[in-house]
Amino acid sequence: QVQLVESGGGLVQPGRSLTLSCVASGTISGFYSMAWYRRPPGEQRELVASITSGGHTIYSDSAKGRFTINIDNSKYTVSLQMTSLTPEDTAVYYCNHYQVGGDSYWGQGTAVTVSS
């Protein structure tokens, strides 16, 4: 069982920056990945960025060049540094932990609203 707690969401003006954090706890071993997904209003949940315990990253087209995902394996934390935010980035952001050969877990989400 893995528990994920996100933090850092809030209201931010367009063009500004925001950093989200996710702390994982529970049974974590072997190879795993952590990721940030988001669900914009009225839309489906989509992958924003992911990173493996080995450091391999994947970014969505909208995130590439603006967002940076980082992982701290010793602390089982993952962060998402977001810059140049636009209203299109408004969404509930979810942290995901996937254990290779095991299960996938989700956090409760943290809301990000980009508006002037």
XYZ file of N, CA, C and O in Angstrom:
464
model
N 0.831 -1.183 0.000
C 0.000 0.000 0.000
C 0.878 1.249 0.000
O 1.811 1.347 0.789
N 0.564 2.156 -0.891
C 1.291 3.410 -1.005
C 0.314 4.561 -0.861
O -0.743 4.572 -1.490
N 0.678 5.512 -0.043
C -0.127 6.709 0.129
C 0.609 7.896 -0.459
O 1.817 8.049 -0.280
N -0.124 8.735 -1.153
C 0.445 9.899 -1.807
C -0.254 11.155 -1.321
O -1.478 11.205 -1.263
N 0.528 12.150 -0.989
C -0.011 13.415 -0.524
C 0.572 14.539 -1.362
O 1.780 14.776 -1.337
N -0.293 15.221 -2.098
C 0.128 16.339 -2.928
C -0.017 17.650 -2.171
O -0.852 17.778 -1.278
N 0.769 18.619 -2.584
C 0.667 19.949 -2.019
C 1.197 20.956 -3.024
O 1.894 20.596 -3.969
N 0.865 22.209 -2.814
C 1.396 23.268 -3.645
C 0.417 23.926 -4.585
O 0.744 24.942 -5.214
N -0.772 23.383 -4.697
C -1.758 23.970 -5.593
C -2.272 25.291 -5.064
O -2.080 25.645 -3.905
N -2.923 26.023 -5.943
C -3.473 27.299 -5.557
C -3.792 28.153 -6.752
O -3.815 27.683 -7.890
N -4.031 29.417 -6.488
C -4.337 30.389 -7.532
C -3.070 31.124 -7.931
O -2.325 31.608 -7.068
N -2.834 31.205 -9.221
C -1.647 31.874 -9.724
C -2.002 32.643 -10.995
O -2.864 32.214 -11.769
N -1.367 33.767 -11.199
C -1.628 34.571 -12.386
C -0.892 34.023 -13.600
O 0.172 33.406 -13.464
N -1.428 34.228 -14.784
C -0.756 33.778 -16.001
C 0.664 34.315 -16.086
O 0.928 35.467 -15.735
N 1.554 33.466 -16.551
C 2.944 33.846 -16.695
C 3.791 33.588 -15.474
O 5.029 33.673 -15.550
N 3.147 33.290 -14.363
C 3.885 33.039 -13.138
C 4.260 31.564 -13.010
O 3.994 30.762 -13.912
N 4.853 31.236 -11.884
C 5.331 29.884 -11.633
C 4.712 29.292 -10.381
O 4.248 30.013 -9.503
N 4.729 27.993 -10.324
C 4.192 27.268 -9.185
C 4.863 25.905 -9.126
O 5.154 25.309 -10.164
N 5.112 25.432 -7.931
C 5.737 24.128 -7.758
C 4.845 23.220 -6.927
O 4.418 23.592 -5.835
N 4.576 22.053 -7.453
C 3.789 21.056 -6.757
C 4.709 19.986 -6.187
O 5.751 19.680 -6.771
N 4.313 19.428 -5.071
C 5.102 18.372 -4.449
C 4.208 17.201 -4.091
O 3.022 17.367 -3.820
N 4.796 16.025 -4.089
C 4.080 14.815 -3.732
C 4.997 13.941 -2.894
O 6.132 13.656 -3.295
N 4.490 13.532 -1.761
C 5.253 12.669 -0.873
C 4.589 11.298 -0.821
O 3.390 11.198 -0.553
N 5.361 10.276 -1.078
C 4.860 8.914 -1.052
C 5.322 8.210 0.217
O 6.445 8.407 0.684
N 4.453 7.394 0.744
C 4.797 6.608 1.918
C 4.146 5.242 1.807
O 3.179 5.062 1.081
N 4.684 4.291 2.527
C 4.162 2.940 2.484
C 5.214 1.969 2.006
O 6.403 2.140 2.278
N 4.768 0.963 1.289
C 5.667 -0.066 0.794
C 6.147 0.282 -0.606
O 5.392 0.191 -1.572
N 7.399 0.674 -0.690
C 8.002 1.056 -1.962
C 9.311 0.301 -2.119
O 10.182 0.371 -1.251
N 9.455 -0.399 -3.221
C 10.668 -1.161 -3.460
C 10.850 -1.411 -4.944
O 9.923 -1.248 -5.741
N 12.047 -1.805 -5.301
C 12.330 -2.140 -6.676
C 12.237 -0.939 -7.602
O 12.544 0.186 -7.215
N 11.792 -1.192 -8.813
C 11.652 -0.136 -9.796
C 10.247 0.449 -9.765
O 9.260 -0.274 -9.662
N 10.180 1.733 -9.862
C 8.896 2.408 -9.839
C 8.976 3.712 -10.609
O 10.057 4.188 -10.951
N 7.834 4.264 -10.872
C 7.773 5.564 -11.502
C 6.785 6.436 -10.743
O 5.866 5.937 -10.085
N 6.989 7.711 -10.832
C 6.052 8.662 -10.271
C 5.718 9.670 -11.353
O 6.543 9.954 -12.224
N 4.524 10.178 -11.296
C 4.074 11.045 -12.365
C 3.063 12.056 -11.869
O 2.459 11.900 -10.806
N 2.914 13.088 -12.660
C 1.872 14.073 -12.445
C 0.890 14.005 -13.598
O 1.283 14.068 -14.768
N -0.352 13.857 -13.259
C -1.446 13.926 -14.207
C -2.300 15.134 -13.847
O -2.201 15.677 -12.743
N -3.133 15.528 -14.763
C -4.051 16.609 -14.454
C -5.380 16.394 -15.161
O -5.450 15.731 -16.194
N -6.425 16.956 -14.573
C -7.745 16.902 -15.165
C -8.274 18.327 -15.301
O -8.745 18.908 -14.312
N -8.193 18.893 -16.493
C -8.752 20.224 -16.706
C -10.267 20.177 -16.579
O -10.877 19.109 -16.748
N -10.900 21.285 -16.292
C -12.358 21.315 -16.177
C -13.027 20.783 -17.440
O -12.721 21.219 -18.545
N -13.918 19.828 -17.261
C -14.658 19.282 -18.383
C -13.872 18.377 -19.302
O -14.364 18.017 -20.373
N -12.677 18.007 -18.901
C -11.846 17.165 -19.746
C -11.382 15.920 -19.002
O -11.585 15.788 -17.802
N -10.763 15.026 -19.745
C -10.261 13.791 -19.167
C -8.903 14.020 -18.513
O -8.179 14.958 -18.839
N -8.573 13.141 -17.606
C -7.268 13.212 -16.964
C -6.178 12.894 -17.980
O -6.320 11.975 -18.788
N -5.104 13.642 -17.930
C -4.022 13.481 -18.879
C -2.675 13.509 -18.179
O -2.511 14.135 -17.134
N -1.728 12.844 -18.773
C -0.374 12.830 -18.232
C 0.296 14.167 -18.481
O 0.243 14.704 -19.581
N 0.933 14.688 -17.466
C 1.707 15.909 -17.587
C 3.187 15.569 -17.700
O 3.879 16.014 -18.612
N 3.672 14.795 -16.764
C 5.072 14.396 -16.758
C 5.245 13.178 -15.871
O 4.513 12.993 -14.906
N 6.208 12.357 -16.201
C 6.506 11.191 -15.387
C 8.008 11.023 -15.273
O 8.773 11.503 -16.111
N 8.403 10.329 -14.246
C 9.818 10.069 -14.026
C 9.961 8.719 -13.340
O 9.191 8.386 -12.439
N 10.929 7.950 -13.787
C 11.168 6.650 -13.182
C 12.156 6.780 -12.044
O 12.837 7.799 -11.895
N 12.246 5.727 -11.249
C 13.221 5.725 -10.165
C 14.638 5.796 -10.707
O 15.564 6.140 -9.968
N 14.804 5.482 -11.994
C 16.096 5.585 -12.639
C 16.361 6.950 -13.241
O 17.447 7.194 -13.771
N 15.378 7.834 -13.184
C 15.563 9.194 -13.653
C 15.086 9.493 -15.057
O 15.262 10.619 -15.544
N 14.498 8.535 -15.733
C 13.994 8.767 -17.080
C 12.705 9.577 -17.022
O 11.798 9.243 -16.260
N 12.616 10.615 -17.827
C 11.457 11.498 -17.797
C 10.690 11.494 -19.101
O 11.242 11.268 -20.181
N 9.410 11.758 -18.982
C 8.526 11.924 -20.123
C 7.657 13.143 -19.853
O 7.124 13.296 -18.760
N 7.521 13.997 -20.857
C 6.698 15.186 -20.725
C 5.648 15.223 -21.816
O 5.890 14.803 -22.946
N 4.503 15.747 -21.484
C 3.499 15.992 -22.494
C 3.964 17.152 -23.358
O 4.857 17.920 -22.964
N 3.367 17.292 -24.527
C 3.761 18.381 -25.412
C 3.544 19.743 -24.763
O 4.351 20.659 -24.926
N 2.470 19.879 -24.032
C 2.173 21.155 -23.401
C 3.112 21.460 -22.242
O 3.346 22.631 -21.919
N 3.638 20.427 -21.623
C 4.519 20.615 -20.474
C 5.976 20.806 -20.865
O 6.730 21.486 -20.155
N 6.361 20.212 -21.962
C 7.757 20.255 -22.381
C 8.233 21.691 -22.566
O 7.606 22.490 -23.246
N 9.351 21.989 -21.940
C 9.921 23.319 -22.040
C 9.442 24.277 -20.976
O 10.043 25.343 -20.783
N 8.374 23.923 -20.286
C 7.828 24.794 -19.244
C 7.838 24.149 -17.868
O 8.023 24.833 -16.868
N 7.620 22.852 -17.835
C 7.540 22.127 -16.573
C 8.753 21.229 -16.400
O 9.316 20.725 -17.379
N 9.119 21.016 -15.159
C 10.224 20.129 -14.841
C 9.824 19.203 -13.707
O 9.391 19.665 -12.654
N 9.973 17.909 -13.930
C 9.663 16.939 -12.899
C 10.965 16.434 -12.291
O 11.943 16.194 -13.001
N 10.972 16.293 -10.994
C 12.145 15.806 -10.283
C 11.723 14.755 -9.274
O 10.607 14.788 -8.750
N 12.623 13.835 -9.004
C 12.345 12.791 -8.033
C 13.494 12.689 -7.047
O 14.661 12.854 -7.408
N 13.144 12.445 -5.812
C 14.123 12.204 -4.767
C 13.839 10.800 -4.244
O 12.919 10.595 -3.456
N 14.621 9.838 -4.705
C 14.380 8.451 -4.336
C 14.575 8.184 -2.845
O 13.917 7.308 -2.280
N 15.470 8.923 -2.238
C 15.728 8.712 -0.820
C 14.568 9.161 0.048
O 14.373 8.649 1.146
N 13.805 10.124 -0.455
C 12.686 10.658 0.302
C 11.334 10.259 -0.288
O 10.295 10.616 0.275
N 11.360 9.560 -1.406
C 10.143 9.149 -2.097
C 9.234 10.345 -2.364
O 8.039 10.328 -2.062
N 9.830 11.369 -2.918
C 9.076 12.556 -3.254
C 9.267 12.901 -4.720
O 10.295 12.592 -5.318
N 8.279 13.542 -5.273
C 8.357 14.010 -6.644
C 7.781 15.414 -6.688
O 6.794 15.718 -6.014
N 8.416 16.264 -7.452
C 7.954 17.628 -7.576
C 7.704 17.966 -9.037
O 8.220 17.313 -9.940
N 6.901 18.976 -9.240
C 6.628 19.474 -10.580
C 6.776 20.978 -10.544
O 5.956 21.671 -9.936
N 7.834 21.459 -11.162
C 8.070 22.890 -11.255
C 7.408 23.396 -12.529
O 7.759 22.955 -13.626
N 6.483 24.295 -12.370
C 5.727 24.808 -13.497
C 6.034 26.286 -13.688
O 5.974 27.063 -12.741
N 6.350 26.645 -14.906
C 6.636 28.037 -15.246
C 5.782 28.451 -16.430
O 5.200 27.622 -17.123
N 5.736 29.749 -16.656
C 4.981 30.309 -17.783
C 3.566 29.752 -17.842
O 3.076 29.344 -18.893
N 2.924 29.747 -16.724
C 1.593 29.161 -16.628
C 0.563 29.958 -17.419
O 0.625 31.189 -17.493
N -0.358 29.241 -18.008
C -1.448 29.829 -18.771
C -2.766 29.320 -18.219
O -2.802 28.335 -17.481
N -3.872 29.973 -18.558
C -5.171 29.479 -18.097
C -5.444 28.039 -18.499
O -6.199 27.343 -17.818
N -4.836 27.589 -19.586
C -5.017 26.215 -20.033
C -4.384 25.205 -19.080
O -4.649 24.003 -19.180
N -3.557 25.679 -18.179
C -2.949 24.800 -17.190
C -3.855 24.595 -15.978
O -3.521 23.818 -15.082
N -4.952 25.296 -15.941
C -5.896 25.150 -14.841
C -6.446 23.732 -14.814
O -6.976 23.236 -15.804
N -6.298 23.076 -13.680
C -6.720 21.691 -13.554
C -6.488 21.219 -12.130
O -5.820 21.885 -11.339
N -7.044 20.068 -11.847
C -6.686 19.370 -10.628
C -5.517 18.465 -10.982
O -5.607 17.659 -11.911
N -4.442 18.615 -10.269
C -3.237 17.848 -10.547
C -3.134 16.676 -9.577
O -3.291 16.844 -8.368
N -2.860 15.502 -10.128
C -2.792 14.286 -9.342
C -1.406 13.661 -9.404
O -0.789 13.593 -10.462
N -0.958 13.190 -8.286
C 0.294 12.457 -8.205
C 0.003 10.970 -8.371
O -0.979 10.458 -7.830
N 0.849 10.293 -9.122
C 0.697 8.867 -9.342
C 1.996 8.144 -9.032
O 3.082 8.628 -9.351
N 1.857 6.995 -8.415
C 3.000 6.127 -8.152
C 2.708 4.762 -8.751
O 1.681 4.157 -8.435
N 3.608 4.290 -9.603
C 3.456 2.984 -10.213
C 4.621 2.109 -9.817
O 5.777 2.439 -10.072
N 4.296 0.988 -9.214
C 5.310 0.015 -8.828
C 5.412 -1.023 -9.933
O 4.434 -1.716 -10.234
N 6.574 -1.106 -10.551
C 6.776 -2.081 -11.622
C 6.546 -3.478 -11.074
O 7.156 -3.882 -10.087
N 5.653 -4.192 -11.722
C 5.297 -5.517 -11.267
C 4.267 -5.505 -10.159
O 3.931 -6.558 -9.606
N 3.764 -4.329 -9.845
C 2.800 -4.192 -8.777
C 1.628 -3.315 -9.143
O 1.094 -3.403 -10.247
N 1.259 -2.453 -8.229
C 0.073 -1.629 -8.386
C 0.388 -0.163 -8.662
O 1.529 0.278 -8.563
N -0.672 0.546 -9.020
C -0.598 1.970 -9.254
C -1.461 2.681 -8.217
O -2.553 2.218 -7.885
N -0.965 3.792 -7.708
C -1.673 4.530 -6.675
C -1.818 5.992 -7.060
O -0.994 6.541 -7.788
N -2.865 6.606 -6.529
C -3.166 7.997 -6.830
C -3.332 8.811 -5.565
O -3.829 8.318 -4.547
N -2.928 10.060 -5.663
C -3.202 10.993 -4.594
C -4.586 11.576 -4.774
O -5.291 11.272 -5.740
N -4.993 12.425 -3.858
C -6.322 13.019 -3.911
C -6.400 14.216 -4.845
O -7.488 14.642 -5.221
N -5.251 14.748 -5.218
C -5.212 15.861 -6.139
C -5.051 17.196 -5.447
O -5.442 17.378 -4.300
N -4.475 18.131 -6.160
C -4.344 19.497 -5.682
C -4.723 20.422 -6.834
O -4.273 20.245 -7.962
N -5.572 21.370 -6.546
C -6.121 22.232 -7.589
C -5.198 23.394 -7.919
O -4.678 24.070 -7.030
N -5.012 23.607 -9.208
C -4.242 24.734 -9.709
C -5.148 25.570 -10.592
O -5.732 25.058 -11.548
N -5.274 26.825 -10.261
C -6.082 27.742 -11.058
C -5.200 28.868 -11.551
O -4.585 29.577 -10.752
N -5.139 29.009 -12.859
C -4.337 30.065 -13.473
C -5.294 31.103 -14.026
O -6.001 30.856 -15.008
N -5.330 32.236 -13.397
C -6.272 33.278 -13.782
C -5.778 34.634 -13.316
O -5.124 34.750 -12.280
N -6.098 35.648 -14.095
C -5.765 37.006 -13.717
C -6.864 37.635 -12.887
O -6.712 38.718 -12.347
